[in-house]
Amino acid sequence: MRTPEPLEPQEVGPRAGDAAAALPGTWPDRPFGVHFRMTRWKSLVVLIAIPATLLLVQIIVFQAVVLVEGPADPNKPALTPLTIAAVGLSTAIAAVLATMLVAKMAKVPWRAVFRHTRAFDRRRLGTYLLAAAGVVGLGILATALIAPESSGWGAFELGPLAAVTIVATLLATPLQSAGEEVLFRGATIPAAGSWFRSTRLAVAFGIVVSGALFAVVHVSLDPWFVSYLFVFSACTAIMGLISGGLEAAMAFHVSNNVLVGIINALFAGGGSSVVDRGAGSGPGASLVILMVMNVLAVVMVWLVERAKRSSAIPGEVRPTSRTPQPEPTAKD
Protein backbone atom coordinates (compact mmCIF):
# COMPACT_ATOMS: atom_id res chain seq x y z
CA MET A 1 0.00 0.00 0.00
CA ARG A 2 1.03 3.62 -0.40
CA THR A 3 2.43 5.48 2.57
CA PRO A 4 -0.27 7.53 4.40
CA GLU A 5 0.28 11.26 4.13
CA PRO A 6 1.13 13.12 7.38
CA LEU A 7 -1.80 14.42 9.41
CA GLU A 8 -2.50 18.05 8.73
CA PRO A 9 -2.67 20.43 11.72
CA GLN A 10 -6.42 20.94 11.39
CA GLU A 11 -7.22 17.22 11.35
CA VAL A 12 -9.28 15.69 14.15
CA GLY A 13 -7.07 13.73 16.49
CA PRO A 14 -5.52 13.56 19.94
CA ARG A 15 -2.98 16.05 21.08
CA ALA A 16 -1.99 13.91 23.99
CA GLY A 17 -0.41 15.94 26.76
CA ASP A 18 -0.18 12.79 28.87
CA ALA A 19 1.36 11.06 25.90
CA ALA A 20 3.49 8.00 25.62
CA ALA A 21 5.34 7.12 22.46
CA ALA A 22 3.25 5.69 19.64
CA LEU A 23 3.18 1.91 19.73
CA PRO A 24 5.32 -0.07 17.26
CA GLY A 25 3.69 -0.59 13.90
CA THR A 26 1.27 2.34 14.21
CA TRP A 27 1.29 5.68 12.43
CA PRO A 28 2.02 8.41 15.03
CA ASP A 29 0.72 11.16 12.74
CA ARG A 30 -2.73 9.64 12.29
CA PRO A 31 -5.45 9.79 14.95
CA PHE A 32 -6.70 6.88 17.01
CA GLY A 33 -8.96 4.67 14.94
CA VAL A 34 -6.99 4.96 11.71
CA HIS A 35 -3.53 4.36 13.13
CA PHE A 36 -2.97 0.80 11.82
CA ARG A 37 -1.32 -0.19 8.58
CA MET A 38 -2.51 -3.41 6.96
CA THR A 39 -2.65 -4.78 3.46
CA ARG A 40 -6.16 -4.91 2.08
CA TRP A 41 -6.52 -8.67 2.17
CA LYS A 42 -5.64 -8.70 5.87
CA SER A 43 -8.10 -5.90 6.48
CA LEU A 44 -10.82 -7.88 4.70
CA VAL A 45 -10.08 -10.93 6.85
CA VAL A 46 -10.53 -8.81 9.99
CA LEU A 47 -13.72 -7.15 8.76
CA ILE A 48 -15.30 -10.49 7.89
CA ALA A 49 -14.03 -12.29 10.98
CA ILE A 50 -15.35 -9.78 13.53
CA PRO A 51 -19.12 -10.22 12.96
CA ALA A 52 -18.66 -13.91 12.10
CA THR A 53 -16.77 -14.57 15.34
CA LEU A 54 -19.34 -12.70 17.42
CA LEU A 55 -22.19 -14.67 15.81
CA LEU A 56 -20.43 -18.01 16.23
CA VAL A 57 -19.52 -17.41 19.89
CA GLN A 58 -23.07 -16.26 20.67
CA ILE A 59 -24.54 -19.37 19.06
CA ILE A 60 -22.26 -21.56 21.17
CA VAL A 61 -22.85 -19.70 24.45
CA PHE A 62 -26.60 -19.45 23.93
CA GLN A 63 -26.92 -23.22 23.77
CA ALA A 64 -26.77 -23.14 27.56
CA VAL A 65 -29.62 -20.61 27.62
CA VAL A 66 -31.73 -22.79 25.33
CA LEU A 67 -31.17 -25.81 27.58
CA VAL A 68 -32.49 -23.88 30.59
CA GLU A 69 -35.13 -21.56 29.13
CA GLY A 70 -35.97 -23.20 25.81
CA PRO A 71 -35.73 -21.50 22.39
CA ALA A 72 -36.48 -17.78 22.28
CA ASP A 73 -38.55 -15.86 19.76
CA PRO A 74 -35.87 -14.50 17.35
CA ASN A 75 -38.02 -11.46 16.52
CA LYS A 76 -38.90 -10.60 20.14
CA PRO A 77 -36.26 -12.09 22.48
CA ALA A 78 -36.81 -11.58 26.20
CA LEU A 79 -34.01 -10.03 28.26
CA THR A 80 -33.89 -12.54 31.09
CA PRO A 81 -31.00 -12.61 33.57
CA LEU A 82 -29.56 -15.65 31.79
CA THR A 83 -29.71 -14.08 28.31
CA ILE A 84 -28.12 -10.88 29.63
CA ALA A 85 -25.28 -12.94 31.11
CA ALA A 86 -24.88 -14.91 27.87
CA VAL A 87 -24.70 -11.75 25.75
CA GLY A 88 -22.07 -10.25 28.05
CA LEU A 89 -19.92 -13.38 28.14
CA SER A 90 -20.10 -14.08 24.40
CA THR A 91 -19.30 -10.47 23.45
CA ALA A 92 -16.32 -10.39 25.81
CA ILE A 93 -14.95 -13.64 24.33
CA ALA A 94 -15.39 -12.33 20.79
CA ALA A 95 -13.63 -9.07 21.73
CA VAL A 96 -10.61 -10.96 23.07
CA LEU A 97 -10.41 -13.06 19.91
CA ALA A 98 -10.77 -9.98 17.68
CA THR A 99 -8.02 -8.17 19.59
CA MET A 100 -5.67 -11.11 19.08
CA LEU A 101 -6.55 -11.30 15.38
CA VAL A 102 -6.13 -7.61 14.56
CA ALA A 103 -2.86 -7.45 16.51
CA LYS A 104 -1.57 -10.40 14.49
CA MET A 105 -2.74 -9.03 11.14
CA ALA A 106 -1.51 -5.47 11.71
CA LYS A 107 1.63 -6.61 13.55
CA VAL A 108 0.98 -4.22 16.43
CA PRO A 109 0.81 -4.77 20.21
CA TRP A 110 -2.70 -5.66 21.41
CA ARG A 111 -2.71 -2.41 23.41
CA ALA A 112 -3.00 -0.51 20.12
CA VAL A 113 -6.65 -1.56 19.97
CA PHE A 114 -7.31 0.52 23.11
CA ARG A 115 -5.11 3.61 22.69
CA HIS A 116 -2.65 5.32 20.39
CA THR A 117 -0.05 7.93 21.40
CA ARG A 118 -0.65 7.73 25.15
CA ALA A 119 -1.15 5.12 27.83
CA PHE A 120 -4.60 3.71 28.57
CA ASP A 121 -5.90 5.97 31.35
CA ARG A 122 -8.06 4.38 34.08
CA ARG A 123 -8.63 7.76 35.70
CA ARG A 124 -9.92 9.06 32.38
CA LEU A 125 -12.20 6.03 32.17
CA GLY A 126 -13.63 6.77 35.62
CA THR A 127 -14.18 10.42 34.78
CA TYR A 128 -16.07 9.50 31.64
CA LEU A 129 -18.16 6.89 33.43
CA LEU A 130 -19.46 9.55 35.82
CA ALA A 131 -19.94 12.17 33.12
CA ALA A 132 -21.61 9.73 30.73
CA ALA A 133 -23.97 8.55 33.47
CA GLY A 134 -25.13 12.15 33.85
CA VAL A 135 -25.70 12.54 30.11
CA VAL A 136 -27.57 9.22 29.85
CA GLY A 137 -29.65 10.13 32.91
CA LEU A 138 -30.69 13.36 31.20
CA GLY A 139 -31.67 11.37 28.10
CA ILE A 140 -33.80 8.97 30.15
CA LEU A 141 -35.46 11.88 31.98
CA ALA A 142 -36.14 13.68 28.69
CA THR A 143 -37.73 10.54 27.28
CA ALA A 144 -39.94 10.16 30.35
CA LEU A 145 -41.09 13.80 30.15
CA ILE A 146 -41.36 14.32 26.39
CA ALA A 147 -42.24 10.93 24.91
CA PRO A 148 -43.24 8.49 27.67
CA GLU A 149 -45.60 6.63 25.32
CA SER A 150 -42.72 5.72 23.00
CA SER A 151 -40.45 4.39 25.74
CA GLY A 152 -42.09 0.96 25.99
CA TRP A 153 -42.01 1.15 29.78
CA GLY A 154 -44.79 -0.55 31.76
CA ALA A 155 -45.69 -0.45 35.43
CA PHE A 156 -42.95 0.00 38.01
CA GLU A 157 -42.26 -3.15 40.01
CA LEU A 158 -39.19 -4.15 41.99
CA GLY A 159 -39.84 -7.86 42.40
CA PRO A 160 -37.48 -10.84 42.56
CA LEU A 161 -37.13 -11.09 38.78
CA ALA A 162 -36.38 -7.38 38.42
CA ALA A 163 -33.79 -7.58 41.21
CA VAL A 164 -31.99 -10.54 39.62
CA THR A 165 -32.16 -8.85 36.21
CA ILE A 166 -30.55 -5.71 37.65
CA VAL A 167 -27.74 -7.78 39.21
CA ALA A 168 -27.16 -9.53 35.87
CA THR A 169 -27.16 -6.14 34.14
CA LEU A 170 -24.57 -4.71 36.53
CA LEU A 171 -22.28 -7.73 36.14
CA ALA A 172 -22.63 -8.71 32.48
CA THR A 173 -23.69 -5.60 30.56
CA PRO A 174 -20.33 -3.80 31.07
CA LEU A 175 -18.65 -6.81 29.40
CA GLN A 176 -21.06 -6.61 26.47
CA SER A 177 -20.79 -2.82 26.09
CA ALA A 178 -17.01 -2.62 26.39
CA GLY A 179 -16.67 -5.68 24.16
CA GLU A 180 -18.69 -4.04 21.39
CA GLU A 181 -16.45 -0.98 21.52
CA VAL A 182 -13.38 -3.18 21.18
CA LEU A 183 -14.97 -5.05 18.28
CA PHE A 184 -16.46 -2.20 16.29
CA ARG A 185 -14.37 0.84 17.21
CA GLY A 186 -11.07 -0.60 18.42
CA ALA A 187 -10.71 -3.28 15.71
CA THR A 188 -13.14 -2.56 12.85
CA ILE A 189 -12.38 1.13 12.25
CA PRO A 190 -8.56 0.68 12.10
CA ALA A 191 -8.97 -2.28 9.74
CA ALA A 192 -11.29 -0.35 7.41
CA GLY A 193 -9.33 2.90 7.69
CA SER A 194 -6.11 1.21 6.64
CA TRP A 195 -7.42 1.13 3.07
CA PHE A 196 -6.90 4.86 2.51
CA ARG A 197 -3.89 7.12 2.25
CA SER A 198 -5.97 10.18 3.12
CA THR A 199 -6.70 10.49 6.83
CA ARG A 200 -10.10 12.07 6.20
CA LEU A 201 -11.16 9.28 3.84
CA ALA A 202 -9.84 6.67 6.27
CA VAL A 203 -11.88 8.15 9.12
CA ALA A 204 -15.05 8.46 7.03
CA PHE A 205 -14.79 4.94 5.61
CA GLY A 206 -14.00 3.47 9.03
CA ILE A 207 -17.05 5.12 10.59
CA VAL A 208 -19.35 3.92 7.79
CA VAL A 209 -18.09 0.32 7.90
CA SER A 210 -18.20 0.22 11.69
CA GLY A 211 -21.76 1.57 11.74
CA ALA A 212 -22.89 -0.90 9.09
CA LEU A 213 -21.46 -3.94 10.91
CA PHE A 214 -22.73 -2.64 14.26
CA ALA A 215 -26.25 -2.41 12.79
CA VAL A 216 -26.01 -5.85 11.15
CA VAL A 217 -25.13 -7.69 14.37
CA HIS A 218 -28.11 -6.10 16.15
CA VAL A 219 -30.42 -7.79 13.63
CA SER A 220 -33.15 -5.15 13.31
CA LEU A 221 -35.37 -4.25 10.35
CA ASP A 222 -36.69 -1.04 11.86
CA PRO A 223 -35.30 2.07 10.10
CA TRP A 224 -35.50 4.20 13.24
CA PHE A 225 -33.48 1.74 15.29
CA VAL A 226 -30.95 1.20 12.49
CA SER A 227 -30.52 4.98 12.23
CA TYR A 228 -29.97 5.17 15.97
CA LEU A 229 -27.31 2.43 15.77
CA PHE A 230 -25.46 4.35 13.04
CA VAL A 231 -25.56 7.57 15.08
CA PHE A 232 -24.43 5.75 18.22
CA SER A 233 -21.57 4.09 16.36
CA ALA A 234 -20.45 7.34 14.70
CA CYS A 235 -20.54 9.23 18.00
CA THR A 236 -18.45 6.67 19.87
CA ALA A 237 -15.99 6.60 16.95
CA ILE A 238 -15.64 10.38 17.15
CA MET A 239 -15.05 10.09 20.90
CA GLY A 240 -12.04 7.92 20.13
CA LEU A 241 -10.72 10.40 17.57
CA ILE A 242 -11.02 13.26 20.04
CA SER A 243 -9.56 11.47 23.06
CA GLY A 244 -6.97 9.19 21.45
CA GLY A 245 -8.30 5.98 22.97
CA LEU A 246 -11.33 3.84 23.79
CA GLU A 247 -11.93 5.05 27.35
CA ALA A 248 -14.64 7.62 26.52
CA ALA A 249 -16.49 5.35 24.09
CA MET A 250 -16.38 2.40 26.48
CA ALA A 251 -17.56 4.54 29.39
CA PHE A 252 -20.48 6.00 27.43
CA HIS A 253 -21.53 2.62 26.04
CA VAL A 254 -21.39 0.99 29.48
CA SER A 255 -23.29 3.85 31.16
CA ASN A 256 -25.94 3.86 28.45
CA ASN A 257 -26.60 0.12 28.42
CA VAL A 258 -26.43 -0.37 32.19
CA LEU A 259 -28.74 2.53 33.07
CA VAL A 260 -31.23 1.74 30.30
CA GLY A 261 -31.14 -1.94 31.29
CA ILE A 262 -31.91 -1.09 34.92
CA ILE A 263 -34.78 1.21 33.94
CA ASN A 264 -36.21 -1.43 31.61
CA ALA A 265 -36.06 -4.04 34.38
CA LEU A 266 -37.80 -1.75 36.87
CA PHE A 267 -40.58 -0.80 34.43
CA ALA A 268 -41.22 -4.24 32.94
CA GLY A 269 -44.31 -4.81 35.07
CA GLY A 270 -42.78 -7.69 36.97
CA GLY A 271 -41.76 -9.60 33.84
CA SER A 272 -38.82 -9.50 31.46
CA SER A 273 -38.42 -6.68 28.97
CA VAL A 274 -38.60 -7.70 25.32
CA VAL A 275 -36.53 -6.49 22.36
CA ASP A 276 -38.77 -6.04 19.31
CA ARG A 277 -36.64 -6.23 16.14
CA GLY A 278 -39.41 -6.15 13.57
CA ALA A 279 -39.98 -3.41 11.01
CA GLY A 280 -41.90 -0.47 12.47
CA SER A 281 -41.11 -1.50 16.04
CA GLY A 282 -38.77 1.39 16.81
CA PRO A 283 -40.32 4.19 18.90
CA GLY A 284 -39.20 7.14 16.77
CA ALA A 285 -39.61 9.91 19.34
CA SER A 286 -37.57 8.23 22.07
CA LEU A 287 -34.84 7.24 19.61
CA VAL A 288 -34.53 10.83 18.35
CA ILE A 289 -34.03 11.92 21.96
CA LEU A 290 -31.36 9.25 22.40
CA MET A 291 -29.60 10.38 19.21
CA VAL A 292 -29.45 13.92 20.58
CA MET A 293 -28.07 12.44 23.82
CA ASN A 294 -25.31 10.72 21.81
CA VAL A 295 -24.32 14.02 20.22
CA LEU A 296 -24.28 15.70 23.64
CA ALA A 297 -21.97 12.95 24.86
CA VAL A 298 -19.53 13.80 22.04
CA VAL A 299 -19.63 17.46 23.10
CA MET A 300 -18.97 16.35 26.69
CA VAL A 301 -15.88 14.40 25.59
CA TRP A 302 -14.61 17.34 23.57
CA LEU A 303 -15.00 19.66 26.59
CA VAL A 304 -13.24 17.21 28.92
CA GLU A 305 -10.33 16.72 26.53
CA ARG A 306 -10.01 20.46 25.95
CA ALA A 307 -9.92 21.00 29.73
CA LYS A 308 -7.21 18.34 30.04
CA ARG A 309 -5.07 20.08 27.43
CA SER A 310 -5.55 23.53 28.95
CA SER A 311 -4.63 22.26 32.43
CA ALA A 312 -1.31 20.80 31.28
CA ILE A 313 1.80 22.01 33.08
CA PRO A 314 3.17 25.21 31.45
CA GLY A 315 6.37 24.55 29.54
CA GLU A 316 5.77 20.81 29.38
CA VAL A 317 7.18 19.28 26.21
CA ARG A 318 4.26 17.70 24.39
CA PRO A 319 4.34 15.68 21.18
CA THR A 320 2.26 17.03 18.32
CA SER A 321 1.47 15.98 14.80
CA ARG A 322 4.35 18.23 13.65
CA THR A 323 6.98 16.41 15.72
CA PRO A 324 9.18 14.32 13.39
CA GLN A 325 8.59 10.64 14.01
CA PRO A 326 10.30 7.58 12.52
CA GLU A 327 8.14 5.74 10.07
CA PRO A 328 7.05 2.22 11.02
CA THR A 329 8.50 -0.67 9.15
CA ALA A 330 6.42 -1.51 6.09
CA LYS A 331 4.17 -4.49 6.50
CA ASP A 332 3.80 -7.20 3.94
PDB file of C-alpha atoms in Angstrom, residues 28-206:
ATOM      1  CA  PRO A  28       2.024   8.413  15.025  1.00  0.00           C
ATOM      2  CA  ASP A  29       0.721  11.164  12.735  1.00  0.00           C
ATOM      3  CA  ARG A  30      -2.728   9.644  12.286  1.00  0.00           C
ATOM      4  CA  PRO A  31      -5.453   9.786  14.950  1.00  0.00           C
ATOM      5  CA  PHE A  32      -6.695   6.875  17.014  1.00  0.00           C
ATOM      6  CA  GLY A  33      -8.956   4.668  14.939  1.00  0.00           C
ATOM      7  CA  VAL A  34      -6.993   4.957  11.712  1.00  0.00           C
ATOM      8  CA  HIS A  35      -3.531   4.365  13.129  1.00  0.00           C
ATOM      9  CA  PHE A  36      -2.966   0.803  11.823  1.00  0.00           C
ATOM     10  CA  ARG A  37      -1.322  -0.193   8.582  1.00  0.00           C
ATOM     11  CA  MET A  38      -2.514  -3.407   6.957  1.00  0.00           C
ATOM     12  CA  THR A  39      -2.652  -4.780   3.461  1.00  0.00           C
ATOM     13  CA  ARG A  40      -6.160  -4.908   2.076  1.00  0.00           C
ATOM     14  CA  TRP A  41      -6.522  -8.674   2.172  1.00  0.00           C
ATOM     15  CA  LYS A  42      -5.636  -8.700   5.867  1.00  0.00           C
ATOM     16  CA  SER A  43      -8.103  -5.897   6.479  1.00  0.00           C
ATOM     17  CA  LEU A  44     -10.824  -7.884   4.701  1.00  0.00           C
ATOM     18  CA  VAL A  45     -10.080 -10.926   6.849  1.00  0.00           C
ATOM     19  CA  VAL A  46     -10.529  -8.814   9.988  1.00  0.00           C
ATOM     20  CA  LEU A  47     -13.721  -7.148   8.756  1.00  0.00           C
ATOM     21  CA  ILE A  48     -15.304 -10.488   7.885  1.00  0.00           C
ATOM     22  CA  ALA A  49     -14.031 -12.289  10.975  1.00  0.00           C
ATOM     23  CA  ILE A  50     -15.352  -9.776  13.531  1.00  0.00           C
ATOM     24  CA  PRO A  51     -19.124 -10.225  12.958  1.00  0.00           C
ATOM     25  CA  ALA A  52     -18.659 -13.905  12.097  1.00  0.00           C
ATOM     26  CA  THR A  53     -16.767 -14.569  15.343  1.00  0.00           C
ATOM     27  CA  LEU A  54     -19.344 -12.698  17.417  1.00  0.00           C
ATOM     28  CA  LEU A  55     -22.188 -14.668  15.814  1.00  0.00           C
ATOM     29  CA  LEU A  56     -20.429 -18.006  16.231  1.00  0.00           C
ATOM     30  CA  VAL A  57     -19.523 -17.409  19.885  1.00  0.00           C
ATOM     31  CA  GLN A  58     -23.066 -16.261  20.674  1.00  0.00           C
ATOM     32  CA  ILE A  59     -24.542 -19.373  19.057  1.00  0.00           C
ATOM     33  CA  ILE A  60     -22.262 -21.563  21.171  1.00  0.00           C
ATOM     34  CA  VAL A  61     -22.852 -19.698  24.453  1.00  0.00           C
ATOM     35  CA  PHE A  62     -26.605 -19.446  23.931  1.00  0.00           C
ATOM     36  CA  GLN A  63     -26.920 -23.224  23.768  1.00  0.00           C
ATOM     37  CA  ALA A  64     -26.767 -23.138  27.557  1.00  0.00           C
ATOM     38  CA  VAL A  65     -29.619 -20.611  27.619  1.00  0.00           C
ATOM     39  CA  VAL A  66     -31.731 -22.792  25.326  1.00  0.00           C
ATOM     40  CA  LEU A  67     -31.172 -25.815  27.580  1.00  0.00           C
ATOM     41  CA  VAL A  68     -32.490 -23.878  30.588  1.00  0.00           C
ATOM     42  CA  GLU A  69     -35.130 -21.565  29.129  1.00  0.00           C
ATOM     43  CA  GLY A  70     -35.973 -23.198  25.811  1.00  0.00           C
ATOM     44  CA  PRO A  71     -35.728 -21.496  22.387  1.00  0.00           C
ATOM     45  CA  ALA A  72     -36.477 -17.782  22.284  1.00  0.00           C
ATOM     46  CA  ASP A  73     -38.548 -15.857  19.758  1.00  0.00           C
ATOM     47  CA  PRO A  74     -35.867 -14.500  17.350  1.00  0.00           C
ATOM     48  CA  ASN A  75     -38.023 -11.458  16.523  1.00  0.00           C
ATOM     49  CA  LYS A  76     -38.896 -10.596  20.137  1.00  0.00           C
ATOM     50  CA  PRO A  77     -36.259 -12.088  22.478  1.00  0.00           C
ATOM     51  CA  ALA A  78     -36.805 -11.575  26.200  1.00  0.00           C
ATOM     52  CA  LEU A  79     -34.013 -10.027  28.255  1.00  0.00           C
ATOM     53  CA  THR A  80     -33.892 -12.544  31.088  1.00  0.00           C
ATOM     54  CA  PRO A  81     -30.996 -12.608  33.569  1.00  0.00           C
ATOM     55  CA  LEU A  82     -29.556 -15.649  31.788  1.00  0.00           C
ATOM     56  CA  THR A  83     -29.711 -14.081  28.310  1.00  0.00           C
ATOM     57  CA  ILE A  84     -28.119 -10.881  29.633  1.00  0.00           C
ATOM     58  CA  ALA A  85     -25.276 -12.940  31.112  1.00  0.00           C
ATOM     59  CA  ALA A  86     -24.877 -14.908  27.870  1.00  0.00           C
ATOM     60  CA  VAL A  87     -24.703 -11.754  25.753  1.00  0.00           C
ATOM     61  CA  GLY A  88     -22.073 -10.246  28.051  1.00  0.00           C
ATOM     62  CA  LEU A  89     -19.921 -13.378  28.135  1.00  0.00           C
ATOM     63  CA  SER A  90     -20.100 -14.078  24.398  1.00  0.00           C
ATOM     64  CA  THR A  91     -19.296 -10.470  23.445  1.00  0.00           C
ATOM     65  CA  ALA A  92     -16.320 -10.389  25.812  1.00  0.00           C
ATOM     66  CA  ILE A  93     -14.945 -13.642  24.335  1.00  0.00           C
ATOM     67  CA  ALA A  94     -15.389 -12.326  20.789  1.00  0.00           C
ATOM     68  CA  ALA A  95     -13.634  -9.068  21.731  1.00  0.00           C
ATOM     69  CA  VAL A  96     -10.606 -10.960  23.073  1.00  0.00           C
ATOM     70  CA  LEU A  97     -10.408 -13.063  19.906  1.00  0.00           C
ATOM     71  CA  ALA A  98     -10.766  -9.981  17.682  1.00  0.00           C
ATOM     72  CA  THR A  99      -8.021  -8.168  19.592  1.00  0.00           C
ATOM     73  CA  MET A 100      -5.672 -11.105  19.079  1.00  0.00           C
ATOM     74  CA  LEU A 101      -6.555 -11.304  15.375  1.00  0.00           C
ATOM     75  CA  VAL A 102      -6.135  -7.614  14.564  1.00  0.00           C
ATOM     76  CA  ALA A 103      -2.863  -7.447  16.506  1.00  0.00           C
ATOM     77  CA  LYS A 104      -1.566 -10.399  14.486  1.00  0.00           C
ATOM     78  CA  MET A 105      -2.741  -9.027  11.136  1.00  0.00           C
ATOM     79  CA  ALA A 106      -1.513  -5.466  11.709  1.00  0.00           C
ATOM     80  CA  LYS A 107       1.627  -6.607  13.548  1.00  0.00           C
ATOM     81  CA  VAL A 108       0.982  -4.224  16.431  1.00  0.00           C
ATOM     82  CA  PRO A 109       0.807  -4.770  20.212  1.00  0.00           C
ATOM     83  CA  TRP A 110      -2.702  -5.657  21.410  1.00  0.00           C
ATOM     84  CA  ARG A 111      -2.715  -2.406  23.413  1.00  0.00           C
ATOM     85  CA  ALA A 112      -2.999  -0.509  20.120  1.00  0.00           C
ATOM     86  CA  VAL A 113      -6.653  -1.556  19.974  1.00  0.00           C
ATOM     87  CA  PHE A 114      -7.313   0.521  23.108  1.00  0.00           C
ATOM     88  CA  ARG A 115      -5.109   3.613  22.690  1.00  0.00           C
ATOM     89  CA  HIS A 116      -2.647   5.318  20.391  1.00  0.00           C
ATOM     90  CA  THR A 117      -0.053   7.935  21.402  1.00  0.00           C
ATOM     91  CA  ARG A 118      -0.652   7.728  25.145  1.00  0.00           C
ATOM     92  CA  ALA A 119      -1.147   5.118  27.828  1.00  0.00           C
ATOM     93  CA  PHE A 120      -4.597   3.708  28.573  1.00  0.00           C
ATOM     94  CA  ASP A 121      -5.898   5.965  31.353  1.00  0.00           C
ATOM     95  CA  ARG A 122      -8.060   4.379  34.081  1.00  0.00           C
ATOM     96  CA  ARG A 123      -8.630   7.760  35.700  1.00  0.00           C
ATOM     97  CA  ARG A 124      -9.916   9.063  32.377  1.00  0.00           C
ATOM     98  CA  LEU A 125     -12.199   6.028  32.173  1.00  0.00           C
ATOM     99  CA  GLY A 126     -13.626   6.767  35.623  1.00  0.00           C
ATOM    100  CA  THR A 127     -14.182  10.420  34.777  1.00  0.00           C
ATOM    101  CA  TYR A 128     -16.067   9.495  31.636  1.00  0.00           C
ATOM    102  CA  LEU A 129     -18.161   6.888  33.430  1.00  0.00           C
ATOM    103  CA  LEU A 130     -19.458   9.548  35.823  1.00  0.00           C
ATOM    104  CA  ALA A 131     -19.937  12.172  33.123  1.00  0.00           C
ATOM    105  CA  ALA A 132     -21.611   9.732  30.731  1.00  0.00           C
ATOM    106  CA  ALA A 133     -23.967   8.547  33.472  1.00  0.00           C
ATOM    107  CA  GLY A 134     -25.127  12.147  33.850  1.00  0.00           C
ATOM    108  CA  VAL A 135     -25.701  12.539  30.106  1.00  0.00           C
ATOM    109  CA  VAL A 136     -27.572   9.221  29.851  1.00  0.00           C
ATOM    110  CA  GLY A 137     -29.646  10.131  32.910  1.00  0.00           C
ATOM    111  CA  LEU A 138     -30.693  13.356  31.198  1.00  0.00           C
ATOM    112  CA  GLY A 139     -31.670  11.370  28.105  1.00  0.00           C
ATOM    113  CA  ILE A 140     -33.800   8.970  30.149  1.00  0.00           C
ATOM    114  CA  LEU A 141     -35.456  11.882  31.976  1.00  0.00           C
ATOM    115  CA  ALA A 142     -36.140  13.685  28.694  1.00  0.00           C
ATOM    116  CA  THR A 143     -37.733  10.542  27.278  1.00  0.00           C
ATOM    117  CA  ALA A 144     -39.943  10.158  30.345  1.00  0.00           C
ATOM    118  CA  LEU A 145     -41.090  13.800  30.150  1.00  0.00           C
ATOM    119  CA  ILE A 146     -41.356  14.322  26.390  1.00  0.00           C
ATOM    120  CA  ALA A 147     -42.237  10.931  24.908  1.00  0.00           C
ATOM    121  CA  PRO A 148     -43.239   8.491  27.666  1.00  0.00           C
ATOM    122  CA  GLU A 149     -45.604   6.627  25.317  1.00  0.00           C
ATOM    123  CA  SER A 150     -42.719   5.719  23.003  1.00  0.00           C
ATOM    124  CA  SER A 151     -40.454   4.390  25.743  1.00  0.00           C
ATOM    125  CA  GLY A 152     -42.088   0.963  25.985  1.00  0.00           C
ATOM    126  CA  TRP A 153     -42.015   1.147  29.781  1.00  0.00           C
ATOM    127  CA  GLY A 154     -44.791  -0.545  31.758  1.00  0.00           C
ATOM    128  CA  ALA A 155     -45.688  -0.447  35.430  1.00  0.00           C
ATOM    129  CA  PHE A 156     -42.948   0.002  38.011  1.00  0.00           C
ATOM    130  CA  GLU A 157     -42.265  -3.147  40.011  1.00  0.00           C
ATOM    131  CA  LEU A 158     -39.191  -4.155  41.989  1.00  0.00           C
ATOM    132  CA  GLY A 159     -39.839  -7.862  42.403  1.00  0.00           C
ATOM    133  CA  PRO A 160     -37.483 -10.838  42.564  1.00  0.00           C
ATOM    134  CA  LEU A 161     -37.132 -11.085  38.776  1.00  0.00           C
ATOM    135  CA  ALA A 162     -36.383  -7.377  38.421  1.00  0.00           C
ATOM    136  CA  ALA A 163     -33.793  -7.581  41.209  1.00  0.00           C
ATOM    137  CA  VAL A 164     -31.991 -10.541  39.619  1.00  0.00           C
ATOM    138  CA  THR A 165     -32.158  -8.847  36.209  1.00  0.00           C
ATOM    139  CA  ILE A 166     -30.549  -5.714  37.652  1.00  0.00           C
ATOM    140  CA  VAL A 167     -27.744  -7.782  39.209  1.00  0.00           C
ATOM    141  CA  ALA A 168     -27.157  -9.528  35.872  1.00  0.00           C
ATOM    142  CA  THR A 169     -27.159  -6.145  34.139  1.00  0.00           C
ATOM    143  CA  LEU A 170     -24.571  -4.714  36.530  1.00  0.00           C
ATOM    144  CA  LEU A 171     -22.283  -7.734  36.141  1.00  0.00           C
ATOM    145  CA  ALA A 172     -22.635  -8.708  32.477  1.00  0.00           C
ATOM    146  CA  THR A 173     -23.689  -5.602  30.564  1.00  0.00           C
ATOM    147  CA  PRO A 174     -20.327  -3.805  31.067  1.00  0.00           C
ATOM    148  CA  LEU A 175     -18.652  -6.811  29.403  1.00  0.00           C
ATOM    149  CA  GLN A 176     -21.060  -6.607  26.470  1.00  0.00           C
ATOM    150  CA  SER A 177     -20.787  -2.825  26.088  1.00  0.00           C
ATOM    151  CA  ALA A 178     -17.005  -2.620  26.391  1.00  0.00           C
ATOM    152  CA  GLY A 179     -16.666  -5.684  24.162  1.00  0.00           C
ATOM    153  CA  GLU A 180     -18.691  -4.043  21.391  1.00  0.00           C
ATOM    154  CA  GLU A 181     -16.452  -0.980  21.523  1.00  0.00           C
ATOM    155  CA  VAL A 182     -13.383  -3.180  21.184  1.00  0.00           C
ATOM    156  CA  LEU A 183     -14.970  -5.051  18.279  1.00  0.00           C
ATOM    157  CA  PHE A 184     -16.456  -2.195  16.289  1.00  0.00           C
ATOM    158  CA  ARG A 185     -14.370   0.844  17.214  1.00  0.00           C
ATOM    159  CA  GLY A 186     -11.067  -0.599  18.419  1.00  0.00           C
ATOM    160  CA  ALA A 187     -10.714  -3.278  15.712  1.00  0.00           C
ATOM    161  CA  THR A 188     -13.137  -2.563  12.851  1.00  0.00           C
ATOM    162  CA  ILE A 189     -12.375   1.125  12.245  1.00  0.00           C
ATOM    163  CA  PRO A 190      -8.557   0.675  12.102  1.00  0.00           C
ATOM    164  CA  ALA A 191      -8.968  -2.277   9.743  1.00  0.00           C
ATOM    165  CA  ALA A 192     -11.291  -0.352   7.414  1.00  0.00           C
ATOM    166  CA  GLY A 193      -9.333   2.896   7.690  1.00  0.00           C
ATOM    167  CA  SER A 194      -6.114   1.205   6.641  1.00  0.00           C
ATOM    168  CA  TRP A 195      -7.420   1.128   3.068  1.00  0.00           C
ATOM    169  CA  PHE A 196      -6.904   4.857   2.512  1.00  0.00           C
ATOM    170  CA  ARG A 197      -3.890   7.118   2.249  1.00  0.00           C
ATOM    171  CA  SER A 198      -5.973  10.182   3.120  1.00  0.00           C
ATOM    172  CA  THR A 199      -6.701  10.488   6.828  1.00  0.00           C
ATOM    173  CA  ARG A 200     -10.098  12.068   6.197  1.00  0.00           C
ATOM    174  CA  LEU A 201     -11.162   9.279   3.841  1.00  0.00           C
ATOM    175  CA  ALA A 202      -9.843   6.674   6.274  1.00  0.00           C
ATOM    176  CA  VAL A 203     -11.880   8.151   9.123  1.00  0.00           C
ATOM    177  CA  ALA A 204     -15.049   8.458   7.026  1.00  0.00           C
ATOM    178  CA  PHE A 205     -14.787   4.938   5.614  1.00  0.00           C
ATOM    179  CA  GLY A 206     -14.004   3.467   9.028  1.00  0.00           C
TER     180      GLY A 206
END
